Amino acid sequence: MISGTAGQLQNGPASSGAALGRKLGYGLLYIILILVAVLQVLPLVWLLFFSLKNNQEVFNLPPFSLPMDPKWANYSKVWSAGNINVYFLNSVWVTVLATALTVILASLVTYAVTRMKWKGSSFVLGLFMVAMMIPVHSTLIPLFSVYNKIGLTDHPLSLIFSYVAFNMPITIMILLGFYYALPREVEEAAVIDGCSVNRMFAQIVFPMTSSVLATTAIINMIYNWNEFIFVNTFISSDIYKTLTVGVQNFIGQYTTDWGAIGATLMISILPILITFLFLSDKIVEGIAAGSVKG
Amino acid sequence: MDKVLSNKKVIALYVLPSLLLILGVVYIPIILTGFYGLNKWNGISAMEFIGMENYLALAKDDAFWSSAWHSLLLALFSTLSLVIYLAVAMVLATRIKGANLFRKIYLIPMLLSSVAIAQLWLKIYHPTNGIVNSFLESIGFANPPAWLAETSLVLPALFIPILWQYAGFYILIYYAALKNIPASLEEAAKIDGANALQIAWKIKLPLAMEVIKVTIVLAVVGSLKYFDLIYVMTDGGPNGASEVMASYMYRVAFRAHDFGYGSAIGFFLLIICLVITWVIRKLTATKDTIQYS
């Protein structure tokens, strides 16, 4: 209250001063925001620049100088020479398959939990939700030894199983709110017309969730594309490695060619950056919704 | 309707595949982790049951406690950096033009793999050609340090990329929470003569408290199980100066092939994460949620 009257007194006679102050204030806020934005992208701009230079240019020119004559050859060189093309394709198909499986299986579970009537549905949901709190590392040793026993180490299925299981909880969590909000009338009408549960799910409910499915799919893709520890632990053959581990190994062998390293890193992050360029709203929304995973 | 929607066969068909998967990949392995921890086992030959020996050895293992201390420091640092994220989100949420664009730009590092980020920051910290030392030399520091090779500097040097990586994520969460606060509250306070700082401190902060508590859980638990970036950038070195619990577990199990002892560390990690989540949740549950009126 006291500060209130003081503020009003200030606002009275010096309103033009206050307006100027507000402008300066906003200017300052913009400077802070721009500074943070610059800090967030500057390392990536630097990466792009040195991916187009040779070592001589990297070491002798100032760090943020534009590459005079961009060495696109760095990209073509590492694409085939470093096995990057193989890793890239592995990343693509493992990511797509694991994402599709997670989204479909999670949709089925969410449908059964939210729309169907059975005992134990809340217990089953609880099992999925608690799994969100379990650190991946605590399951790593038994997963390795079990996959080893059943012949799944150095096999892409070990990745698919692990990705689907660990992404299932967060996917169900994002889907839940949407399923709870779906109107019952459509289903009631369908049942009266003699529609079976399977048809109702496949032809009515599942298509209705397409917008939230896109969000969960994108979140899954980002996680799967970037996953490191499972690939690093389970996969030993080059033909099955995905980009994260492939990039790591490639750079381990060629630590001195900065242009090649930059090109490799750019290739590994470009698909995500391009996706982000086109679908940034969905991604922002999805990450906000999936914030519990961390 | 009810009859159709309680068809047991359909329910089993929809739930069982996922349930089996999560039991097989998440729940059974954590039970096995606890059990392996009770054994002496190199992963190949037969297990030998030794009871609590691994867990007792853990209590006396200096290398483990120093890794746990580093994890704790990271948790502390991450929690403190939430203040910066919150401040930026507050600025962003002052109905400023272009807020959407800023929030998207901030998020970019979060989308990249830890390996790419780690490799990029290895170059940033490169002793002679990295941008950090090039910059320091250009403003007159003759001999800037080799950041990742000094035991006293390596942890803070690793914390910076972690701060960078997660900035957009937490700013996004805070921004969403602050945007949820009805504008009418802020207008009312303005009419009463409150200035921007007072509005931030007395109105926005208390109303965002629930979300802040959630982010503290995320930051602490995320820090305790942090692995990728440190593993790639320093592999726990030099001399264990940047070893954290997860990287120590990885080293013991997959490098030294002591799967029994590694499992004991893994189980300890699980218990800590669950206990801390439970404790912080418990603390949040006692407070009444504030209603916007």
Coordinates of C-alpha atoms in Angstrom, one line a residue:
Chain A
M1 CA 0.0 0.0 0.0
I2 CA 2.7 2.4 1.0
S3 CA 4.7 1.6 -2.2
G4 CA 1.4 2.0 -4.1
T5 CA 0.9 5.7 -3.1
A6 CA 4.6 6.4 -3.8
G7 CA 4.2 4.9 -7.3
Q8 CA 1.2 7.0 -8.0
L9 CA 2.9 10.1 -6.9
Q10 CA 5.7 9.4 -9.3
N11 CA 3.3 8.7 -12.2
G12 CA 1.6 12.0 -11.8
P13 CA 3.8 15.0 -12.7
A14 CA 6.6 13.1 -14.5
S15 CA 4.6 11.0 -17.0
S16 CA 6.8 11.7 -19.9
G17 CA 9.8 10.7 -17.8
A18 CA 8.1 7.5 -16.9
A19 CA 7.4 6.8 -20.6
L20 CA 11.1 7.3 -21.4
G21 CA 12.0 5.1 -18.4
R22 CA 9.7 2.4 -19.7
K23 CA 11.3 2.6 -23.2
L24 CA 14.7 2.4 -21.7
G25 CA 13.5 -0.5 -19.5
Y26 CA 12.2 -2.4 -22.6
G27 CA 15.4 -1.7 -24.4
L28 CA 17.4 -3.2 -21.6
L29 CA 15.1 -6.3 -21.6
Y30 CA 15.6 -6.7 -25.3
I31 CA 19.3 -6.5 -24.8
I32 CA 19.2 -9.3 -22.2
L33 CA 17.0 -11.5 -24.5
I34 CA 19.2 -10.9 -27.5
L35 CA 22.4 -11.6 -25.5
V36 CA 21.0 -14.9 -24.3
A37 CA 19.9 -15.8 -27.9
V38 CA 23.4 -15.0 -29.2
L39 CA 25.0 -17.1 -26.5
Q40 CA 22.6 -20.0 -27.4
V41 CA 23.4 -20.0 -31.1
L42 CA 27.0 -18.7 -31.3
P43 CA 28.7 -22.1 -30.7
L44 CA 26.6 -23.5 -33.5
V45 CA 27.4 -20.7 -35.9
W46 CA 31.1 -21.3 -35.1
L47 CA 30.5 -25.0 -35.8
L48 CA 28.9 -24.3 -39.2
F49 CA 31.9 -22.0 -40.1
F50 CA 34.6 -24.4 -39.2
S51 CA 32.8 -27.3 -41.0
L52 CA 33.5 -25.3 -44.2
K53 CA 37.1 -24.5 -43.6
N54 CA 40.4 -26.5 -43.7
N55 CA 42.7 -26.7 -40.7
Q56 CA 44.9 -23.8 -41.9
E57 CA 41.9 -21.5 -42.1
V58 CA 40.5 -22.7 -38.8
F59 CA 43.7 -22.1 -37.0
N60 CA 44.9 -18.9 -38.7
L61 CA 41.8 -16.9 -39.3
P62 CA 39.7 -15.3 -36.5
P63 CA 37.1 -17.8 -35.2
F64 CA 34.0 -16.1 -36.6
S65 CA 35.5 -15.2 -40.0
L66 CA 33.3 -16.4 -42.9
P67 CA 34.9 -19.3 -44.8
M68 CA 36.4 -17.6 -47.9
D69 CA 35.9 -20.5 -50.2
P70 CA 33.6 -22.9 -48.5
K71 CA 35.0 -26.5 -48.4
W72 CA 31.8 -28.4 -49.2
A73 CA 34.2 -31.3 -49.9
N74 CA 34.4 -31.8 -46.1
Y75 CA 30.8 -33.0 -46.2
S76 CA 31.2 -35.3 -49.2
K77 CA 34.4 -36.6 -47.7
V78 CA 33.0 -37.7 -44.3
W79 CA 29.7 -38.8 -45.7
S80 CA 31.2 -42.0 -47.2
A81 CA 34.7 -42.2 -45.8
G82 CA 33.7 -42.2 -42.2
N83 CA 30.8 -44.6 -42.6
I84 CA 28.5 -41.7 -41.7
N85 CA 26.1 -42.7 -44.5
V86 CA 25.6 -46.1 -42.8
Y87 CA 25.2 -44.6 -39.4
F88 CA 22.8 -42.0 -40.8
L89 CA 20.5 -44.7 -42.4
N90 CA 20.6 -46.7 -39.2
S91 CA 19.6 -43.7 -37.2
V92 CA 16.7 -43.0 -39.6
W93 CA 15.2 -46.5 -39.6
V94 CA 15.7 -47.2 -35.9
T95 CA 14.2 -43.8 -35.0
V96 CA 11.2 -44.2 -37.4
L97 CA 10.4 -47.7 -36.3
A98 CA 10.8 -47.1 -32.6
T99 CA 8.8 -43.9 -32.8
A100 CA 6.0 -45.6 -34.7
L101 CA 5.9 -48.5 -32.3
T102 CA 5.9 -46.3 -29.2
V103 CA 3.1 -44.0 -30.5
I104 CA 0.9 -47.0 -31.6
L105 CA 1.4 -49.0 -28.4
A106 CA 1.0 -46.0 -26.2
S107 CA -2.2 -45.1 -27.9
L108 CA -3.6 -48.6 -27.4
V109 CA -2.7 -48.5 -23.7
T110 CA -4.1 -45.0 -23.2
Y111 CA -7.3 -45.9 -25.0
A112 CA -7.7 -49.0 -22.8
V113 CA -7.0 -47.0 -19.6
T114 CA -9.1 -44.0 -20.3
R115 CA -12.1 -45.2 -22.3
M116 CA -12.5 -48.9 -21.3
K117 CA -13.8 -50.3 -18.0
W118 CA -11.7 -52.8 -16.2
K119 CA -10.3 -53.5 -12.7
G120 CA -6.6 -52.6 -12.3
S121 CA -6.6 -49.9 -15.0
S122 CA -5.3 -47.3 -12.5
F123 CA -2.6 -49.8 -11.2
V124 CA -1.4 -50.4 -14.7
L125 CA -1.3 -46.7 -15.5
G126 CA 0.6 -46.2 -12.2
L127 CA 3.2 -48.8 -13.4
F128 CA 3.8 -46.8 -16.5
M129 CA 4.0 -43.5 -14.7
V130 CA 6.4 -44.7 -12.0
A131 CA 8.7 -46.0 -14.7
M132 CA 9.4 -42.3 -15.7
M133 CA 11.4 -41.9 -12.5
I134 CA 13.7 -44.8 -13.1
P135 CA 17.2 -43.9 -14.3
V136 CA 18.2 -45.7 -17.5
H137 CA 21.6 -46.4 -16.0
S138 CA 20.2 -48.6 -13.2
T139 CA 18.8 -51.0 -15.8
L140 CA 21.9 -51.0 -18.1
I141 CA 23.8 -54.0 -16.6
P142 CA 20.9 -56.4 -16.5
L143 CA 19.6 -55.3 -19.9
F144 CA 23.1 -55.9 -21.3
S145 CA 23.4 -59.4 -19.7
V146 CA 19.8 -60.4 -20.7
Y147 CA 20.2 -59.2 -24.3
N148 CA 23.5 -61.0 -24.3
K149 CA 21.9 -64.3 -23.2
I150 CA 19.1 -64.1 -25.8
G151 CA 21.4 -63.1 -28.6
L152 CA 20.2 -59.5 -28.9
T153 CA 23.4 -57.6 -28.2
D154 CA 24.8 -56.2 -31.4
H155 CA 21.3 -56.4 -32.8
P156 CA 19.1 -53.4 -33.6
L157 CA 16.2 -55.0 -31.8
S158 CA 17.9 -54.3 -28.5
L159 CA 17.7 -50.6 -29.3
I160 CA 14.1 -50.7 -30.5
F161 CA 12.9 -52.6 -27.4
S162 CA 14.8 -50.2 -25.1
Y163 CA 13.7 -47.0 -26.8
V164 CA 10.0 -48.1 -27.0
A165 CA 9.9 -49.1 -23.3
F166 CA 11.7 -46.0 -22.0
N167 CA 9.7 -43.5 -24.1
M168 CA 6.3 -45.2 -23.4
P169 CA 5.6 -43.5 -20.1
I170 CA 6.1 -39.9 -21.3
T171 CA 4.2 -40.7 -24.5
I172 CA 1.2 -42.1 -22.5
M173 CA 1.4 -39.0 -20.2
I174 CA 1.1 -36.6 -23.1
L175 CA -1.7 -38.7 -24.6
L176 CA -3.7 -39.0 -21.4
G177 CA -5.0 -35.5 -21.2
F178 CA -6.1 -35.6 -24.8
Y179 CA -8.0 -38.9 -24.4
Y180 CA -9.7 -37.8 -21.2
A181 CA -11.1 -34.8 -23.1
L182 CA -12.5 -36.7 -26.0
P183 CA -16.3 -36.5 -26.1
R184 CA -18.1 -39.8 -25.4
E185 CA -21.0 -39.1 -27.7
V186 CA -19.1 -40.2 -30.9
E187 CA -18.3 -43.6 -29.3
E188 CA -21.8 -44.0 -28.0
A189 CA -23.3 -43.4 -31.5
A190 CA -20.8 -45.9 -33.0
V191 CA -21.6 -48.6 -30.4
I192 CA -25.4 -48.2 -31.1
D193 CA -24.6 -48.7 -34.8
G194 CA -22.9 -52.0 -33.8
C195 CA -19.3 -50.9 -34.2
S196 CA -16.7 -53.1 -32.5
V197 CA -14.1 -51.7 -30.1
N198 CA -11.3 -52.4 -32.6
R199 CA -13.0 -50.6 -35.4
M200 CA -14.0 -47.7 -33.0
F201 CA -10.4 -47.3 -32.0
A202 CA -8.8 -47.7 -35.4
Q203 CA -11.3 -45.7 -37.4
I204 CA -12.7 -43.1 -35.0
V205 CA -10.6 -42.5 -31.9
F206 CA -7.1 -42.9 -33.3
P207 CA -7.6 -40.5 -36.2
M208 CA -9.2 -38.0 -33.8
T209 CA -5.9 -37.8 -31.9
S210 CA -3.7 -37.0 -34.9
S211 CA -2.6 -33.6 -33.6
V212 CA -1.4 -34.9 -30.3
L213 CA 0.1 -37.9 -32.0
A214 CA 2.3 -35.6 -34.1
T215 CA 3.5 -33.9 -30.9
T216 CA 4.4 -37.2 -29.2
A217 CA 6.0 -38.5 -32.4
I218 CA 8.3 -35.5 -32.7
I219 CA 9.3 -35.8 -29.0
N220 CA 10.1 -39.5 -29.5
M221 CA 12.1 -38.8 -32.7
I222 CA 14.3 -36.2 -30.9
Y223 CA 15.0 -38.6 -28.1
N224 CA 15.6 -41.6 -30.3
W225 CA 17.8 -39.8 -32.8
N226 CA 20.0 -38.5 -30.0
E227 CA 20.2 -41.6 -27.8
F228 CA 23.7 -42.5 -26.9
I229 CA 24.2 -44.9 -24.0
F230 CA 22.1 -47.9 -25.2
V231 CA 23.9 -47.8 -28.6
N232 CA 27.2 -47.4 -27.0
T233 CA 26.6 -50.4 -24.7
F234 CA 24.7 -52.8 -26.8
I235 CA 26.0 -52.3 -30.4
S236 CA 29.6 -53.2 -31.3
S237 CA 29.4 -53.7 -35.1
D238 CA 29.8 -50.7 -37.4
I239 CA 26.9 -51.8 -39.6
Y240 CA 24.4 -51.4 -36.8
K241 CA 25.7 -48.2 -35.1
T242 CA 23.6 -45.1 -35.2
L243 CA 24.9 -41.5 -35.7
T244 CA 25.5 -40.5 -32.1
V245 CA 28.0 -43.4 -31.5
G246 CA 29.3 -43.4 -35.1
V247 CA 30.1 -39.7 -34.8
Q248 CA 31.8 -40.3 -31.5
N249 CA 34.0 -43.1 -32.9
F250 CA 34.8 -41.3 -36.2
I251 CA 35.9 -38.2 -34.3
G252 CA 38.0 -40.4 -31.9
Q253 CA 40.0 -41.6 -34.9
Y254 CA 40.4 -38.2 -36.7
T255 CA 40.9 -35.7 -33.9
T256 CA 43.0 -33.3 -35.9
D257 CA 40.9 -32.6 -39.1
W258 CA 38.6 -29.9 -37.7
G259 CA 36.7 -29.4 -41.0
A260 CA 35.9 -33.1 -41.2
I261 CA 34.8 -33.1 -37.5
G262 CA 32.6 -30.0 -38.1
A263 CA 31.0 -31.5 -41.2
T264 CA 30.3 -34.8 -39.3
L265 CA 28.7 -32.9 -36.4
M266 CA 26.6 -30.8 -38.8
I267 CA 25.4 -33.9 -40.6
S268 CA 24.3 -35.4 -37.2
I269 CA 22.4 -32.3 -36.1
L270 CA 20.9 -31.1 -39.4
P271 CA 17.9 -33.4 -39.6
I272 CA 16.7 -32.2 -36.1
L273 CA 17.4 -28.6 -37.0
I274 CA 15.5 -28.8 -40.3
T275 CA 12.6 -30.6 -38.5
F276 CA 12.7 -27.7 -36.0
L277 CA 12.6 -25.1 -38.7
F278 CA 9.3 -26.5 -40.0
L279 CA 7.6 -27.8 -36.9
S280 CA 8.9 -25.6 -34.2
D281 CA 5.5 -24.9 -32.7
K282 CA 4.7 -28.6 -32.3
I283 CA 8.2 -29.2 -30.8
V284 CA 7.9 -26.4 -28.3
E285 CA 4.4 -27.6 -27.3
G286 CA 5.6 -31.2 -27.1
I287 CA 8.7 -30.4 -24.9
A288 CA 6.5 -28.3 -22.6
A289 CA 4.0 -31.2 -22.4
G290 CA 6.8 -33.7 -21.9
S291 CA 8.6 -31.6 -19.3
V292 CA 8.4 -34.3 -16.6
K293 CA 11.0 -36.4 -18.3
G294 CA 13.8 -33.9 -18.2
Chain B
M1 CA -21.8 -49.5 -24.4
D2 CA -20.4 -50.8 -21.1
K3 CA -20.4 -54.3 -22.4
V4 CA -18.5 -53.4 -25.5
L5 CA -16.0 -51.4 -23.5
S6 CA -15.2 -54.0 -20.9
N7 CA -14.3 -56.8 -23.4
K8 CA -11.5 -58.5 -21.6
K9 CA -9.9 -59.9 -24.7
V10 CA -9.6 -56.5 -26.3
I11 CA -8.2 -54.9 -23.1
A12 CA -5.5 -57.7 -22.9
L13 CA -4.7 -57.2 -26.6
Y14 CA -4.3 -53.4 -26.1
V15 CA -2.4 -53.4 -22.8
L16 CA -0.4 -56.6 -22.6
P17 CA 2.3 -56.0 -25.3
S18 CA 3.3 -52.7 -23.7
L19 CA 3.0 -54.0 -20.2
L20 CA 5.3 -57.0 -20.9
L21 CA 7.8 -54.7 -22.6
I22 CA 7.9 -52.3 -19.7
L23 CA 8.2 -55.1 -17.2
G24 CA 10.9 -56.8 -19.2
V25 CA 12.9 -53.7 -20.0
V26 CA 12.4 -51.5 -16.9
Y27 CA 11.0 -53.4 -13.9
I28 CA 12.7 -56.8 -14.1
P29 CA 16.1 -55.2 -14.8
I30 CA 15.9 -53.0 -11.7
I31 CA 15.1 -56.0 -9.5
L32 CA 18.0 -57.8 -11.2
T33 CA 20.3 -54.8 -10.6
G34 CA 19.6 -55.1 -6.9
F35 CA 20.2 -58.9 -7.0
Y36 CA 23.4 -58.7 -9.1
G37 CA 24.7 -56.3 -6.5
L38 CA 24.7 -59.1 -4.0
N39 CA 27.0 -61.1 -6.2
K40 CA 30.6 -61.3 -7.2
W41 CA 30.4 -61.4 -11.0
N42 CA 32.5 -60.5 -14.0
G43 CA 29.6 -60.8 -16.4
I44 CA 30.9 -64.0 -18.0
S45 CA 31.7 -66.7 -15.4
A46 CA 29.2 -68.0 -12.8
M47 CA 27.9 -65.6 -10.1
E48 CA 29.0 -66.0 -6.6
F49 CA 26.6 -64.9 -3.9
I50 CA 28.4 -62.6 -1.4
G51 CA 25.5 -60.9 0.3
M52 CA 25.9 -57.2 1.2
E53 CA 29.7 -57.2 0.6
N54 CA 29.5 -54.9 -2.5
Y55 CA 27.2 -52.5 -0.8
L56 CA 29.5 -52.4 2.2
A57 CA 32.5 -51.9 0.0
L58 CA 30.6 -49.0 -1.7
A59 CA 30.4 -47.2 1.7
K60 CA 34.2 -47.4 2.0
D61 CA 35.1 -46.5 -1.6
D62 CA 36.6 -43.1 -1.9
A63 CA 36.4 -43.0 -5.7
F64 CA 32.7 -43.6 -5.4
W65 CA 32.1 -40.9 -2.8
S66 CA 34.1 -38.4 -4.8
S67 CA 31.9 -39.2 -7.8
A68 CA 28.8 -38.8 -5.6
W69 CA 30.2 -35.5 -4.5
H70 CA 30.6 -34.3 -8.1
S71 CA 27.1 -35.4 -8.8
L72 CA 25.9 -33.4 -5.8
L73 CA 27.8 -30.4 -6.9
L74 CA 26.2 -30.7 -10.4
A75 CA 22.7 -30.9 -8.7
L76 CA 23.5 -27.8 -6.7
F77 CA 24.8 -25.9 -9.7
S78 CA 21.8 -27.0 -11.8
T79 CA 19.3 -25.9 -9.1
L80 CA 21.1 -22.5 -8.8
S81 CA 21.1 -22.0 -12.5
L82 CA 17.3 -22.3 -12.4
V83 CA 17.4 -18.7 -11.0
I84 CA 18.9 -17.5 -14.2
Y85 CA 16.4 -19.4 -16.3
L86 CA 13.6 -18.0 -14.3
A87 CA 14.9 -14.5 -14.6
V88 CA 15.1 -14.8 -18.4
A89 CA 11.7 -16.3 -18.5
M90 CA 10.3 -13.4 -16.5
V91 CA 11.8 -11.0 -19.0
L92 CA 10.4 -13.0 -21.9
A93 CA 6.9 -13.1 -20.4
T94 CA 6.6 -9.3 -20.0
R95 CA 4.5 -9.3 -23.2
I96 CA 7.5 -8.4 -25.2
K97 CA 7.4 -8.6 -29.0
G98 CA 9.1 -11.6 -30.5
A99 CA 8.9 -13.7 -27.3
N100 CA 7.9 -16.7 -29.4
L101 CA 11.0 -16.4 -31.6
F102 CA 13.4 -16.0 -28.6
R103 CA 11.9 -19.0 -26.8
K104 CA 12.4 -21.1 -30.0
I105 CA 16.0 -19.9 -30.4
Y106 CA 16.8 -20.7 -26.8
L107 CA 15.5 -24.3 -27.3
I108 CA 17.9 -25.2 -30.1
P109 CA 20.8 -26.7 -28.0
M110 CA 18.2 -28.9 -26.2
L111 CA 17.4 -30.6 -29.5
L112 CA 20.9 -31.8 -30.2
S113 CA 22.5 -35.0 -29.0
S114 CA 24.8 -34.8 -26.1
V115 CA 27.6 -36.3 -28.2
A116 CA 27.4 -33.5 -30.7
I117 CA 27.3 -30.9 -27.9
A118 CA 30.2 -32.6 -26.2
Q119 CA 32.3 -32.7 -29.3
L120 CA 31.5 -29.1 -30.1
W121 CA 32.4 -27.9 -26.6
L122 CA 35.6 -30.0 -26.7
K123 CA 36.6 -27.7 -29.6
I124 CA 35.4 -24.6 -27.8
Y125 CA 37.7 -25.5 -24.9
H126 CA 40.6 -26.6 -27.1
P127 CA 43.7 -25.3 -25.3
T128 CA 45.2 -23.6 -28.3
N129 CA 42.6 -23.2 -31.0
G130 CA 39.3 -23.1 -29.1
I131 CA 37.2 -19.9 -29.1
V132 CA 37.5 -19.5 -25.3
N133 CA 41.3 -19.4 -25.3
S134 CA 41.6 -17.5 -28.6
F135 CA 39.3 -14.9 -27.0
L136 CA 41.3 -14.8 -23.8
E137 CA 44.6 -14.5 -25.7
S138 CA 43.2 -11.7 -27.9
I139 CA 42.3 -9.6 -24.7
G140 CA 45.8 -10.2 -23.3
F141 CA 45.9 -13.4 -21.3
A142 CA 49.2 -14.9 -22.3
N143 CA 48.7 -18.4 -21.0
P144 CA 45.1 -19.4 -20.7
P145 CA 44.5 -22.8 -19.0
A146 CA 43.8 -26.1 -20.7
W147 CA 40.3 -26.1 -19.1
L148 CA 39.5 -29.8 -19.3
A149 CA 42.9 -31.0 -18.2
E150 CA 43.1 -29.2 -14.9
T151 CA 41.6 -31.0 -11.9
S152 CA 40.5 -27.8 -10.3
L153 CA 38.9 -26.3 -13.5
V154 CA 37.3 -29.3 -15.2
L155 CA 34.0 -29.4 -13.2
P156 CA 33.1 -25.8 -13.7
A157 CA 34.2 -26.1 -17.3
L158 CA 31.7 -29.0 -17.7
F159 CA 28.9 -27.2 -15.9
I160 CA 28.9 -24.3 -18.5
P161 CA 27.8 -26.5 -21.5
I162 CA 25.2 -28.2 -19.3
L163 CA 23.8 -24.8 -18.4
W164 CA 23.8 -23.9 -22.1
Q165 CA 22.2 -27.2 -23.1
Y166 CA 19.2 -27.0 -20.8
A167 CA 18.6 -23.3 -20.7
G168 CA 15.8 -23.3 -23.4
F169 CA 14.1 -26.2 -21.8
Y170 CA 13.7 -24.6 -18.4
I171 CA 13.0 -21.2 -19.8
L172 CA 10.2 -22.8 -21.9
I173 CA 8.6 -24.4 -18.8
Y174 CA 8.8 -21.2 -16.8
Y175 CA 7.5 -19.1 -19.6
A176 CA 4.5 -21.4 -20.0
A177 CA 3.8 -21.2 -16.2
L178 CA 4.2 -17.4 -16.2
K179 CA 1.9 -17.0 -19.2
N180 CA -0.8 -19.0 -17.2
I181 CA -1.0 -16.2 -14.6
P182 CA -4.0 -14.1 -15.5
A183 CA -3.1 -10.7 -16.8
S184 CA -5.8 -9.2 -14.6
L185 CA -3.7 -9.8 -11.4
E186 CA -0.8 -7.9 -12.9
E187 CA -3.0 -5.0 -14.0
A188 CA -4.6 -4.8 -10.5
A189 CA -1.2 -4.6 -9.0
K190 CA -0.1 -1.9 -11.4
I191 CA -3.1 0.2 -10.6
D192 CA -2.1 -0.2 -6.9
G193 CA 1.2 1.3 -8.0
A194 CA 3.4 -1.8 -7.8
N195 CA 6.5 -1.7 -10.0
A196 CA 7.8 -4.4 -12.3
L197 CA 10.2 -5.9 -9.6
Q198 CA 7.4 -6.0 -7.0
I199 CA 5.1 -7.7 -9.4
A200 CA 7.7 -10.3 -10.3
W201 CA 8.6 -10.9 -6.6
K202 CA 5.2 -10.7 -4.9
I203 CA 2.9 -12.0 -7.6
K204 CA 4.5 -14.0 -10.3
L205 CA 7.0 -15.9 -8.2
P206 CA 4.5 -17.2 -5.7
L207 CA 2.1 -18.2 -8.4
A208 CA 4.8 -20.1 -10.4
M209 CA 6.0 -21.9 -7.2
E210 CA 4.4 -25.2 -8.1
V211 CA 6.2 -25.3 -11.4
I212 CA 9.4 -24.2 -9.8
K213 CA 9.3 -27.1 -7.4
V214 CA 8.7 -29.5 -10.3
T215 CA 11.8 -28.1 -12.1
I216 CA 13.9 -28.5 -8.9
V217 CA 13.0 -32.2 -8.9
L218 CA 13.9 -32.4 -12.6
A219 CA 17.2 -30.6 -12.2
V220 CA 18.3 -32.6 -9.1
V221 CA 17.3 -36.0 -10.4
G222 CA 18.6 -35.2 -13.9
S223 CA 22.0 -34.1 -12.4
L224 CA 22.3 -37.3 -10.3
K225 CA 22.0 -39.5 -13.3
Y226 CA 23.9 -37.2 -15.7
F227 CA 26.3 -39.1 -17.9
D228 CA 26.5 -38.5 -21.7
L229 CA 28.3 -35.2 -21.9
I230 CA 30.8 -35.9 -19.2
Y231 CA 31.6 -39.4 -20.6
V232 CA 32.3 -37.9 -24.0
M233 CA 34.1 -34.8 -22.9
T234 CA 36.4 -36.0 -20.2
D235 CA 35.5 -39.6 -19.4
G236 CA 35.7 -38.7 -15.7
G237 CA 39.2 -37.4 -16.0
P238 CA 41.7 -36.0 -15.4
N239 CA 42.3 -38.4 -12.5
G240 CA 38.7 -38.8 -11.6
A241 CA 38.2 -35.1 -11.1
S242 CA 35.0 -35.1 -13.2
E243 CA 33.7 -38.6 -12.5
V244 CA 30.0 -38.7 -11.6
M245 CA 28.0 -41.6 -10.2
A246 CA 26.7 -42.8 -13.6
S247 CA 30.1 -42.6 -15.3
Y248 CA 31.7 -44.4 -12.3
M249 CA 29.1 -47.2 -12.6
Y250 CA 29.8 -47.5 -16.3
R251 CA 33.5 -47.7 -15.8
V252 CA 33.3 -50.3 -13.1
A253 CA 30.9 -52.5 -15.0
F254 CA 31.9 -52.2 -18.7
R255 CA 35.6 -51.4 -18.4
A256 CA 36.7 -53.2 -15.2
H257 CA 34.1 -55.9 -15.9
D258 CA 33.0 -55.9 -12.2
F259 CA 29.3 -56.3 -12.9
G260 CA 28.4 -57.1 -9.3
Y261 CA 30.0 -54.0 -7.9
G262 CA 28.7 -51.9 -10.9
S263 CA 25.2 -53.2 -10.2
A264 CA 25.5 -52.1 -6.5
I265 CA 26.3 -48.6 -7.7
G266 CA 23.4 -48.7 -10.2
F267 CA 21.0 -49.8 -7.5
F268 CA 22.2 -47.1 -5.1
L269 CA 21.6 -44.6 -7.9
L270 CA 18.1 -45.8 -8.4
I271 CA 17.3 -45.6 -4.6
I272 CA 18.7 -42.1 -4.4
C273 CA 16.7 -40.9 -7.4
L274 CA 13.5 -42.4 -6.1
V275 CA 14.0 -41.1 -2.5
I276 CA 14.9 -37.6 -3.7
T277 CA 11.9 -37.5 -6.0
W278 CA 9.7 -38.7 -3.2
V279 CA 11.1 -36.2 -0.7
I280 CA 10.7 -33.2 -2.9
R281 CA 7.2 -34.3 -4.0
K282 CA 6.3 -34.8 -0.3
L283 CA 7.5 -31.3 0.4
T284 CA 5.4 -29.9 -2.4
A285 CA 2.3 -31.9 -1.4
T286 CA 2.1 -30.2 2.0
K287 CA 1.6 -26.8 0.6
D288 CA -1.9 -25.8 -0.7
T289 CA -1.9 -24.9 -4.3
I290 CA -2.6 -21.3 -4.9
Q291 CA -5.8 -20.6 -6.7
Y292 CA -6.0 -17.8 -9.3
S293 CA -9.1 -15.9 -8.4

